[in-house]
PDB file of C-alpha atoms in Angstrom:
ATOM      1  CA  MET A   1       0.000  -0.002  -0.006  1.00 48.00           C
ATOM      2  CA  PRO A   2       1.576   3.352  -0.997  1.00 51.00           C
ATOM      3  CA  THR A   3       2.536   5.706   1.811  1.00 53.00           C
ATOM      4  CA  THR A   4       1.081   9.202   2.235  1.00 54.00           C
ATOM      5  CA  THR A   5       4.338  10.761   1.025  1.00 53.00           C
ATOM      6  CA  ALA A   6       4.355   8.613  -2.118  1.00 56.00           C
ATOM      7  CA  MET A   7       0.729   9.541  -2.824  1.00 53.00           C
ATOM      8  CA  VAL A   8       1.512  13.260  -2.451  1.00 50.00           C
ATOM      9  CA  GLU A   9       4.544  12.975  -4.747  1.00 53.00           C
ATOM     10  CA  ARG A  10       2.442  11.105  -7.322  1.00 54.00           C
ATOM     11  CA  LYS A  11      -0.237  13.794  -7.235  1.00 54.00           C
ATOM     12  CA  THR A  12       2.292  16.621  -7.580  1.00 49.00           C
ATOM     13  CA  ARG A  13       3.968  14.866 -10.508  1.00 53.00           C
ATOM     14  CA  SER A  14       0.617  14.350 -12.163  1.00 47.00           C
ATOM     15  CA  ALA A  15      -0.139  18.038 -11.680  1.00 53.00           C
ATOM     16  CA  GLY A  16       3.091  18.947 -13.480  1.00 59.00           C
ATOM     17  CA  LEU A  17       4.796  20.588 -10.484  1.00 63.00           C
ATOM     18  CA  PRO A  18       8.601  20.703 -10.597  1.00 71.00           C
ATOM     19  CA  ALA A  19      10.564  18.909  -7.908  1.00 71.00           C
ATOM     20  CA  TRP A  20      11.869  22.117  -6.292  1.00 69.00           C
ATOM     21  CA  LEU A  21       8.351  23.514  -5.955  1.00 74.00           C
ATOM     22  CA  ASN A  22       7.239  20.264  -4.355  1.00 73.00           C
ATOM     23  CA  GLY A  23       9.957  20.758  -1.712  1.00 72.00           C
ATOM     24  CA  VAL A  24       8.945  24.379  -1.157  1.00 77.00           C
ATOM     25  CA  LEU A  25       5.319  23.387  -0.619  1.00 78.00           C
ATOM     26  CA  GLY A  26       6.372  20.760   1.890  1.00 77.00           C
ATOM     27  CA  LEU A  27       8.458  23.300   3.798  1.00 82.00           C
ATOM     28  CA  LEU A  28       5.809  26.041   3.710  1.00 85.00           C
ATOM     29  CA  PRO A  29       3.842  25.046   6.863  1.00 86.00           C
ATOM     30  CA  TYR A  30       7.035  24.937   8.926  1.00 85.00           C
ATOM     31  CA  ALA A  31       8.205  28.256   7.476  1.00 87.00           C
ATOM     32  CA  VAL A  32       4.885  29.884   8.343  1.00 89.00           C
ATOM     33  CA  PHE A  33       5.048  28.519  11.875  1.00 90.00           C
ATOM     34  CA  VAL A  34       8.641  29.769  12.392  1.00 87.00           C
ATOM     35  CA  GLY A  35       7.761  33.125  10.890  1.00 90.00           C
ATOM     36  CA  ILE A  36       4.753  33.713  13.136  1.00 90.00           C
ATOM     37  CA  PHE A  37       6.146  32.411  16.410  1.00 88.00           C
ATOM     38  CA  LEU A  38       9.871  33.234  16.044  1.00 87.00           C
ATOM     39  CA  ILE A  39      10.768  35.766  13.350  1.00 91.00           C
ATOM     40  CA  VAL A  40       7.877  38.189  13.933  1.00 92.00           C
ATOM     41  CA  PRO A  41       8.398  38.366  17.741  1.00 90.00           C
ATOM     42  CA  ILE A  42      12.137  38.947  17.250  1.00 91.00           C
ATOM     43  CA  LEU A  43      11.502  41.761  14.769  1.00 93.00           C
ATOM     44  CA  ALA A  44       8.859  43.287  17.043  1.00 92.00           C
ATOM     45  CA  ASN A  45      11.284  43.185  19.965  1.00 92.00           C
ATOM     46  CA  LEU A  46      14.013  44.865  17.923  1.00 92.00           C
ATOM     47  CA  TRP A  47      11.510  47.538  16.877  1.00 93.00           C
ATOM     48  CA  LEU A  48      10.650  48.267  20.521  1.00 92.00           C
ATOM     49  CA  THR A  49      14.344  48.329  21.404  1.00 91.00           C
ATOM     50  CA  PHE A  50      15.280  51.101  18.980  1.00 92.00           C
ATOM     51  CA  MET A  51      11.982  52.961  18.450  1.00 89.00           C
ATOM     52  CA  VAL A  52      10.949  55.130  21.422  1.00 89.00           C
ATOM     53  CA  ASP A  53       7.789  57.189  20.989  1.00 85.00           C
ATOM     54  CA  GLY A  54       7.971  56.731  17.219  1.00 83.00           C
ATOM     55  CA  ALA A  55      11.563  57.913  16.873  1.00 89.00           C
ATOM     56  CA  PHE A  56      14.844  56.041  16.626  1.00 91.00           C
ATOM     57  CA  SER A  57      16.743  56.003  19.914  1.00 89.00           C
ATOM     58  CA  THR A  58      19.611  54.091  21.476  1.00 90.00           C
ATOM     59  CA  ASP A  59      18.684  55.074  25.035  1.00 91.00           C
ATOM     60  CA  PRO A  60      17.261  51.627  25.924  1.00 90.00           C
ATOM     61  CA  VAL A  61      20.471  49.968  24.753  1.00 91.00           C
ATOM     62  CA  VAL A  62      22.601  52.484  26.690  1.00 91.00           C
ATOM     63  CA  GLY A  63      20.567  51.527  29.768  1.00 90.00           C
ATOM     64  CA  LEU A  64      21.944  48.001  29.522  1.00 91.00           C
ATOM     65  CA  PHE A  65      25.312  49.323  30.708  1.00 92.00           C
ATOM     66  CA  GLU A  66      23.969  50.783  33.935  1.00 92.00           C
ATOM     67  CA  PRO A  67      25.608  49.200  37.017  1.00 92.00           C
ATOM     68  CA  SER A  68      22.392  47.591  38.280  1.00 90.00           C
ATOM     69  CA  THR A  69      21.653  46.089  34.852  1.00 92.00           C
ATOM     70  CA  LEU A  70      25.208  44.782  34.433  1.00 94.00           C
ATOM     71  CA  GLU A  71      24.909  43.246  37.899  1.00 94.00           C
ATOM     72  CA  ALA A  72      21.706  41.481  36.781  1.00 93.00           C
ATOM     73  CA  PHE A  73      23.462  40.056  33.725  1.00 94.00           C
ATOM     74  CA  LEU A  74      26.423  38.960  35.874  1.00 95.00           C
ATOM     75  CA  THR A  75      24.177  37.276  38.446  1.00 95.00           C
ATOM     76  CA  THR A  76      22.210  35.521  35.693  1.00 95.00           C
ATOM     77  CA  PHE A  77      25.438  34.471  34.003  1.00 94.00           C
ATOM     78  CA  ASN A  78      26.858  33.045  37.241  1.00 95.00           C
ATOM     79  CA  LEU A  79      23.644  31.167  38.022  1.00 94.00           C
ATOM     80  CA  SER A  80      23.573  29.755  34.503  1.00 94.00           C
ATOM     81  CA  TRP A  81      27.149  28.496  34.315  1.00 94.00           C
ATOM     82  CA  ILE A  82      27.137  27.063  37.846  1.00 96.00           C
ATOM     83  CA  THR A  83      23.915  25.103  37.309  1.00 95.00           C
ATOM     84  CA  ALA A  84      25.046  24.084  33.809  1.00 95.00           C
ATOM     85  CA  LEU A  85      28.367  22.743  35.117  1.00 95.00           C
ATOM     86  CA  LEU A  86      26.913  20.962  38.162  1.00 96.00           C
ATOM     87  CA  GLY A  87      23.939  19.660  36.227  1.00 94.00           C
ATOM     88  CA  GLY A  88      26.190  18.560  33.397  1.00 93.00           C
ATOM     89  CA  VAL A  89      28.571  16.585  35.602  1.00 94.00           C
ATOM     90  CA  LEU A  90      25.797  14.898  37.592  1.00 94.00           C
ATOM     91  CA  GLY A  91      23.655  14.350  34.518  1.00 93.00           C
ATOM     92  CA  LEU A  92      26.562  12.800  32.655  1.00 91.00           C
ATOM     93  CA  ALA A  93      27.121  10.367  35.516  1.00 90.00           C
ATOM     94  CA  VAL A  94      23.433   9.416  35.436  1.00 89.00           C
ATOM     95  CA  THR A  95      23.546   9.006  31.655  1.00 88.00           C
ATOM     96  CA  TRP A  96      26.596   6.743  31.791  1.00 85.00           C
ATOM     97  CA  ALA A  97      24.908   4.618  34.457  1.00 85.00           C
ATOM     98  CA  ILE A  98      21.766   4.284  32.322  1.00 84.00           C
ATOM     99  CA  ALA A  99      23.696   3.485  29.154  1.00 80.00           C
ATOM    100  CA  THR A 100      25.754   0.734  30.840  1.00 78.00           C
ATOM    101  CA  LEU A 101      22.931  -0.636  32.972  1.00 76.00           C
ATOM    102  CA  GLU A 102      21.834  -4.128  32.030  1.00 72.00           C
ATOM    103  CA  ARG A 103      19.733  -5.242  35.001  1.00 72.00           C
ATOM    104  CA  PRO A 104      17.145  -4.517  36.150  1.00 78.00           C
ATOM    105  CA  ALA A 105      15.677  -3.315  32.872  1.00 75.00           C
ATOM    106  CA  TRP A 106      12.755  -1.543  34.557  1.00 81.00           C
ATOM    107  CA  LEU A 107      15.126   0.832  36.371  1.00 81.00           C
ATOM    108  CA  ARG A 108      16.499   2.086  33.056  1.00 80.00           C
ATOM    109  CA  THR A 109      12.989   2.676  31.707  1.00 83.00           C
ATOM    110  CA  ILE A 110      11.842   4.531  34.827  1.00 86.00           C
ATOM    111  CA  THR A 111      14.959   6.723  34.915  1.00 84.00           C
ATOM    112  CA  MET A 112      14.600   7.661  31.264  1.00 85.00           C
ATOM    113  CA  SER A 113      10.894   8.444  31.671  1.00 87.00           C
ATOM    114  CA  TYR A 114      11.539  10.539  34.767  1.00 86.00           C
ATOM    115  CA  SER A 115      14.355  12.455  33.037  1.00 87.00           C
ATOM    116  CA  ALA A 116      12.132  13.271  30.059  1.00 87.00           C
ATOM    117  CA  VAL A 117       9.413  14.641  32.351  1.00 87.00           C
ATOM    118  CA  ALA A 118      11.614  16.424  34.913  1.00 88.00           C
ATOM    119  CA  SER A 119      13.708  18.152  32.223  1.00 86.00           C
ATOM    120  CA  GLN A 120      10.574  20.077  31.190  1.00 84.00           C
ATOM    121  CA  LEU A 121       9.212  20.731  34.683  1.00 82.00           C
ATOM    122  CA  GLY A 122       9.450  24.214  36.103  1.00 81.00           C
ATOM    123  CA  GLY A 123       7.489  27.301  37.003  1.00 84.00           C
ATOM    124  CA  VAL A 124       5.190  27.795  39.981  1.00 85.00           C
ATOM    125  CA  ALA A 125       4.607  24.072  40.532  1.00 87.00           C
ATOM    126  CA  LEU A 126       8.310  23.328  40.926  1.00 89.00           C
ATOM    127  CA  ALA A 127       8.856  26.368  43.160  1.00 89.00           C
ATOM    128  CA  PHE A 128       5.978  25.337  45.431  1.00 89.00           C
ATOM    129  CA  ALA A 129       7.267  21.759  45.657  1.00 90.00           C
ATOM    130  CA  PHE A 130      10.658  22.990  46.896  1.00 90.00           C
ATOM    131  CA  ILE A 131       9.108  25.530  49.276  1.00 90.00           C
ATOM    132  CA  ALA A 132       7.014  22.757  50.782  1.00 90.00           C
ATOM    133  CA  THR A 133      10.142  20.589  51.082  1.00 89.00           C
ATOM    134  CA  LEU A 134      13.087  22.886  51.860  1.00 88.00           C
ATOM    135  CA  GLY A 135      11.411  26.167  52.709  1.00 85.00           C
ATOM    136  CA  THR A 136      11.540  27.750  56.181  1.00 83.00           C
ATOM    137  CA  GLN A 137       8.602  25.570  57.254  1.00 84.00           C
ATOM    138  CA  GLY A 138       9.235  22.781  54.754  1.00 85.00           C
ATOM    139  CA  LEU A 139       8.935  19.132  55.666  1.00 89.00           C
ATOM    140  CA  VAL A 140      12.669  18.397  55.436  1.00 89.00           C
ATOM    141  CA  THR A 141      13.631  21.627  57.192  1.00 87.00           C
ATOM    142  CA  VAL A 142      11.289  20.986  60.119  1.00 89.00           C
ATOM    143  CA  ALA A 143      12.357  17.329  60.334  1.00 91.00           C
ATOM    144  CA  LEU A 144      16.042  18.321  60.497  1.00 88.00           C
ATOM    145  CA  GLN A 145      15.273  20.952  63.142  1.00 87.00           C
ATOM    146  CA  ALA A 146      13.652  18.227  65.243  1.00 88.00           C
ATOM    147  CA  LEU A 147      16.959  16.331  64.991  1.00 88.00           C
ATOM    148  CA  GLY A 148      18.909  19.385  66.067  1.00 84.00           C
ATOM    149  CA  VAL A 149      20.098  20.484  62.615  1.00 86.00           C
ATOM    150  CA  ASP A 150      19.031  23.975  61.447  1.00 83.00           C
ATOM    151  CA  ILE A 151      19.816  24.447  57.775  1.00 83.00           C
ATOM    152  CA  THR A 152      18.257  27.915  57.643  1.00 79.00           C
ATOM    153  CA  GLY A 153      21.443  29.327  59.140  1.00 78.00           C
ATOM    154  CA  PHE A 154      23.463  28.604  55.989  1.00 78.00           C
ATOM    155  CA  PHE A 155      20.863  27.815  53.320  1.00 80.00           C
ATOM    156  CA  GLN A 156      18.047  30.030  52.086  1.00 84.00           C
ATOM    157  CA  LEU A 157      15.772  28.577  49.427  1.00 85.00           C
ATOM    158  CA  THR A 158      14.789  32.071  48.271  1.00 84.00           C
ATOM    159  CA  GLY A 159      18.396  33.129  47.738  1.00 87.00           C
ATOM    160  CA  PHE A 160      21.062  32.446  45.115  1.00 90.00           C
ATOM    161  CA  SER A 161      22.044  29.082  46.607  1.00 89.00           C
ATOM    162  CA  GLY A 162      18.398  28.035  46.710  1.00 90.00           C
ATOM    163  CA  LEU A 163      17.998  28.832  43.018  1.00 92.00           C
ATOM    164  CA  ILE A 164      21.013  26.616  42.248  1.00 94.00           C
ATOM    165  CA  VAL A 165      19.402  23.674  44.041  1.00 92.00           C
ATOM    166  CA  VAL A 166      16.042  24.169  42.331  1.00 93.00           C
ATOM    167  CA  TYR A 167      17.566  24.644  38.864  1.00 94.00           C
ATOM    168  CA  LEU A 168      19.514  21.409  39.244  1.00 94.00           C
ATOM    169  CA  TYR A 169      16.183  19.594  39.472  1.00 92.00           C
ATOM    170  CA  PHE A 170      15.613  20.135  35.739  1.00 92.00           C
ATOM    171  CA  GLN A 171      19.209  20.664  34.616  1.00 94.00           C
ATOM    172  CA  ILE A 172      20.369  17.158  35.587  1.00 93.00           C
ATOM    173  CA  PRO A 173      17.523  15.350  33.748  1.00 93.00           C
ATOM    174  CA  LEU A 174      17.993  17.634  30.728  1.00 93.00           C
ATOM    175  CA  MET A 175      21.679  16.671  30.539  1.00 93.00           C
ATOM    176  CA  THR A 176      20.622  13.019  30.733  1.00 91.00           C
ATOM    177  CA  VAL A 177      18.164  13.402  27.865  1.00 91.00           C
ATOM    178  CA  LEU A 178      20.715  15.246  25.724  1.00 89.00           C
ATOM    179  CA  MET A 179      23.636  12.892  26.276  1.00 89.00           C
ATOM    180  CA  LEU A 180      21.905   9.509  26.166  1.00 86.00           C
ATOM    181  CA  PRO A 181      21.834   9.313  22.332  1.00 84.00           C
ATOM    182  CA  ALA A 182      25.502  10.315  22.103  1.00 83.00           C
ATOM    183  CA  ILE A 183      26.688   7.792  24.693  1.00 82.00           C
ATOM    184  CA  GLY A 184      24.462   5.156  23.122  1.00 78.00           C
ATOM    185  CA  SER A 185      26.296   5.754  19.834  1.00 79.00           C
ATOM    186  CA  ILE A 186      29.615   4.548  21.273  1.00 78.00           C
ATOM    187  CA  LYS A 187      30.235   1.381  19.302  1.00 78.00           C
ATOM    188  CA  GLN A 188      31.003  -1.883  21.020  1.00 76.00           C
ATOM    189  CA  ALA A 189      33.544  -2.598  18.267  1.00 81.00           C
ATOM    190  CA  TRP A 190      35.621   0.348  19.483  1.00 78.00           C
ATOM    191  CA  TYR A 191      35.853  -1.151  22.944  1.00 77.00           C
ATOM    192  CA  GLU A 192      36.708  -4.571  21.583  1.00 79.00           C
ATOM    193  CA  ALA A 193      39.412  -3.117  19.379  1.00 83.00           C
ATOM    194  CA  ALA A 194      40.880  -1.166  22.298  1.00 81.00           C
ATOM    195  CA  THR A 195      40.913  -4.166  24.640  1.00 82.00           C
ATOM    196  CA  SER A 196      42.467  -6.367  21.965  1.00 83.00           C
ATOM    197  CA  LEU A 197      45.359  -3.913  21.890  1.00 79.00           C
ATOM    198  CA  GLY A 198      45.787  -4.164  25.642  1.00 79.00           C
ATOM    199  CA  ALA A 199      43.830  -1.078  26.716  1.00 77.00           C
ATOM    200  CA  LYS A 200      42.190  -1.054  30.129  1.00 79.00           C
ATOM    201  CA  PRO A 201      38.600   0.244  30.575  1.00 76.00           C
ATOM    202  CA  TRP A 202      39.932   3.542  31.931  1.00 79.00           C
ATOM    203  CA  HIS A 203      42.227   3.911  28.901  1.00 78.00           C
ATOM    204  CA  PHE A 204      39.240   3.336  26.625  1.00 81.00           C
ATOM    205  CA  VAL A 205      37.260   6.050  28.397  1.00 79.00           C
ATOM    206  CA  ARG A 206      40.170   8.493  28.437  1.00 80.00           C
ATOM    207  CA  ASP A 207      41.528   7.937  24.935  1.00 79.00           C
ATOM    208  CA  VAL A 208      38.384   7.047  22.965  1.00 80.00           C
ATOM    209  CA  VAL A 209      35.141   7.981  24.701  1.00 79.00           C
ATOM    210  CA  ILE A 210      36.085  11.441  25.976  1.00 81.00           C
ATOM    211  CA  PRO A 211      37.700  12.659  22.713  1.00 80.00           C
ATOM    212  CA  VAL A 212      34.656  11.472  20.742  1.00 81.00           C
ATOM    213  CA  LEU A 213      32.029  12.794  23.164  1.00 83.00           C
ATOM    214  CA  TRP A 214      33.552  16.108  24.192  1.00 84.00           C
ATOM    215  CA  PRO A 215      31.784  18.112  21.441  1.00 83.00           C
ATOM    216  CA  SER A 216      28.440  16.611  22.516  1.00 85.00           C
ATOM    217  CA  ILE A 217      29.239  17.253  26.182  1.00 88.00           C
ATOM    218  CA  ALA A 218      30.246  20.877  25.506  1.00 88.00           C
ATOM    219  CA  GLY A 219      27.183  21.391  23.321  1.00 87.00           C
ATOM    220  CA  ALA A 220      24.883  20.004  26.014  1.00 90.00           C
ATOM    221  CA  LEU A 221      26.498  22.250  28.635  1.00 92.00           C
ATOM    222  CA  LEU A 222      25.889  25.256  26.400  1.00 90.00           C
ATOM    223  CA  LEU A 223      22.235  24.280  26.043  1.00 90.00           C
ATOM    224  CA  LEU A 224      21.952  23.939  29.834  1.00 93.00           C
ATOM    225  CA  PHE A 225      23.469  27.406  30.159  1.00 94.00           C
ATOM    226  CA  ALA A 226      20.905  28.865  27.752  1.00 91.00           C
ATOM    227  CA  ASN A 227      18.105  27.012  29.511  1.00 91.00           C
ATOM    228  CA  ALA A 228      19.025  28.506  32.884  1.00 92.00           C
ATOM    229  CA  PHE A 229      19.761  31.955  31.472  1.00 93.00           C
ATOM    230  CA  ALA A 230      16.226  32.338  30.056  1.00 88.00           C
ATOM    231  CA  ALA A 231      14.300  30.762  32.968  1.00 89.00           C
ATOM    232  CA  TYR A 232      11.797  33.167  34.515  1.00 89.00           C
ATOM    233  CA  ALA A 233       8.757  31.558  36.135  1.00 88.00           C
ATOM    234  CA  THR A 234      10.648  29.309  38.549  1.00 90.00           C
ATOM    235  CA  ALA A 235      12.983  32.077  39.736  1.00 90.00           C
ATOM    236  CA  TYR A 236      10.201  34.626  40.163  1.00 90.00           C
ATOM    237  CA  ALA A 237       7.827  32.236  41.944  1.00 88.00           C
ATOM    238  CA  LEU A 238      10.635  31.151  44.284  1.00 88.00           C
ATOM    239  CA  THR A 239      12.283  34.478  45.121  1.00 85.00           C
ATOM    240  CA  GLY A 240       9.623  37.050  44.328  1.00 81.00           C
ATOM    241  CA  GLY A 241      12.287  39.174  42.644  1.00 78.00           C
ATOM    242  CA  SER A 242      14.712  39.295  45.576  1.00 84.00           C
ATOM    243  CA  VAL A 243      17.502  37.960  43.333  1.00 87.00           C
ATOM    244  CA  ASN A 244      18.578  40.375  40.599  1.00 90.00           C
ATOM    245  CA  LEU A 245      18.144  38.298  37.422  1.00 92.00           C
ATOM    246  CA  VAL A 246      17.636  39.571  33.879  1.00 92.00           C
ATOM    247  CA  PRO A 247      14.372  37.625  33.171  1.00 92.00           C
ATOM    248  CA  ILE A 248      12.871  38.980  36.414  1.00 91.00           C
ATOM    249  CA  LEU A 249      14.032  42.476  35.473  1.00 91.00           C
ATOM    250  CA  VAL A 250      12.264  42.101  32.136  1.00 90.00           C
ATOM    251  CA  GLY A 251       9.066  41.151  33.943  1.00 88.00           C
ATOM    252  CA  PHE A 252       9.294  44.175  36.239  1.00 87.00           C
ATOM    253  CA  ASN A 253       9.656  46.517  33.265  1.00 88.00           C
ATOM    254  CA  ILE A 254       6.674  44.984  31.455  1.00 86.00           C
ATOM    255  CA  SER A 255       4.152  44.612  34.267  1.00 79.00           C
ATOM    256  CA  GLY A 256       5.616  46.499  37.211  1.00 67.00           C
ATOM    257  CA  ASN A 257       3.229  48.036  39.712  1.00 62.00           C
ATOM    258  CA  VAL A 258       5.169  51.318  39.876  1.00 64.00           C
ATOM    259  CA  PHE A 259       7.249  51.702  36.723  1.00 73.00           C
ATOM    260  CA  VAL A 260       6.771  50.250  33.244  1.00 81.00           C
ATOM    261  CA  ASP A 261       9.284  50.663  30.424  1.00 86.00           C
ATOM    262  CA  GLU A 262       8.580  48.363  27.495  1.00 89.00           C
ATOM    263  CA  ASN A 263      11.447  49.764  25.444  1.00 91.00           C
ATOM    264  CA  PHE A 264      14.006  48.960  28.147  1.00 92.00           C
ATOM    265  CA  ALA A 265      12.418  45.526  28.613  1.00 91.00           C
ATOM    266  CA  ALA A 266      12.845  44.927  24.878  1.00 92.00           C
ATOM    267  CA  ALA A 267      16.496  46.025  25.138  1.00 92.00           C
ATOM    268  CA  LEU A 268      17.025  43.519  27.963  1.00 93.00           C
ATOM    269  CA  VAL A 269      15.479  40.780  25.830  1.00 92.00           C
ATOM    270  CA  THR A 270      17.713  41.801  22.933  1.00 92.00           C
ATOM    271  CA  GLY A 271      20.777  41.453  25.173  1.00 92.00           C
ATOM    272  CA  MET A 272      19.593  38.013  26.246  1.00 92.00           C
ATOM    273  CA  MET A 273      18.982  37.008  22.627  1.00 91.00           C
ATOM    274  CA  VAL A 274      22.525  37.992  21.651  1.00 91.00           C
ATOM    275  CA  ILE A 275      23.996  35.858  24.436  1.00 91.00           C
ATOM    276  CA  ILE A 276      21.722  32.872  23.784  1.00 89.00           C
ATOM    277  CA  LEU A 277      22.231  33.018  20.005  1.00 89.00           C
ATOM    278  CA  ALA A 278      26.006  33.042  20.520  1.00 90.00           C
ATOM    279  CA  VAL A 279      25.712  30.036  22.853  1.00 88.00           C
ATOM    280  CA  MET A 280      23.429  28.098  20.505  1.00 84.00           C
ATOM    281  CA  GLY A 281      25.644  28.911  17.524  1.00 85.00           C
ATOM    282  CA  ALA A 282      28.633  27.446  19.366  1.00 84.00           C
ATOM    283  CA  ARG A 283      26.544  24.396  20.254  1.00 80.00           C
ATOM    284  CA  PHE A 284      25.556  23.910  16.610  1.00 81.00           C
ATOM    285  CA  LEU A 285      29.185  23.851  15.512  1.00 80.00           C
ATOM    286  CA  LEU A 286      30.103  21.407  18.271  1.00 76.00           C
ATOM    287  CA  GLU A 287      27.186  19.119  17.376  1.00 73.00           C
ATOM    288  CA  ARG A 288      28.306  18.997  13.758  1.00 74.00           C
ATOM    289  CA  LYS A 289      31.763  17.898  14.844  1.00 67.00           C
ATOM    290  CA  SER A 290      30.338  15.296  17.213  1.00 63.00           C
ATOM    291  CA  ASN A 291      27.982  13.861  14.579  1.00 65.00           C
ATOM    292  CA  ALA A 292      30.860  13.537  12.135  1.00 62.00           C
ATOM    293  CA  TRP A 293      32.699  11.336  14.643  1.00 60.00           C
ATOM    294  CA  LEU A 294      29.714   9.224  15.701  1.00 57.00           C
ATOM    295  CA  GLN A 295      28.600   8.507  12.101  1.00 61.00           C
ATOM    296  CA  GLN A 296      31.944   7.036  11.111  1.00 59.00           C
TER     297      GLN A 296
END
């Protein structure tokens, strides 16, 4: 029975459409989707960044270099790279354990399913779960106080360290999801060839696995960085704006109770887009190099 694609190609050939036009028509729905939900918002944001009261102005961009704004970018940058590095190391360990796990099979399935769900979990629900667990009156906090241990003296869930802990909840599973295909692509023949030449398991990891996987690892770390850099709902719901982060600053300038400046908010978003685009561009180049190795 002919497939849907074959039927479409047969109809387009019978209608006399050239092959290139057939490809354009197939790409059109995706192009429309990207244009409406990606290109148009980016252009609208750039318009708000440089057009103030109907006239061209660079004042919103100049505002990005104010000390308080630079501090917000620095705090967001530090939060992003710390959670990306910690989440990457821990997530890589989980991924390696899953990839090499043989028994029990159900544990591998459950871990993969949990990672897929937890990597996309965030916002108010995640913030409430941690407040109920590690907040000032959280279950774990109260239980530890009953045992004579008071963690509130050195750990505040609503502070910078608390954000690191909460972000790791979705950063570690995201690293697992990203790295599992790459680690699964390590060929058994490579290990057999290495051992036949007298290599130990550690030598195989050091001299074969790490050189092959480092572009994928670096690319995944960059994606974790971008993921943390753009997170808003979780940080706002957890801290209420007490931590100076760029996404929270954008929210204040869009829907603040006292002061609203949409042009400056657009400039902040433009600064974030520049950083994230640079990160994702570097990740794209690393992924190309990794795929070239793994497809050999």
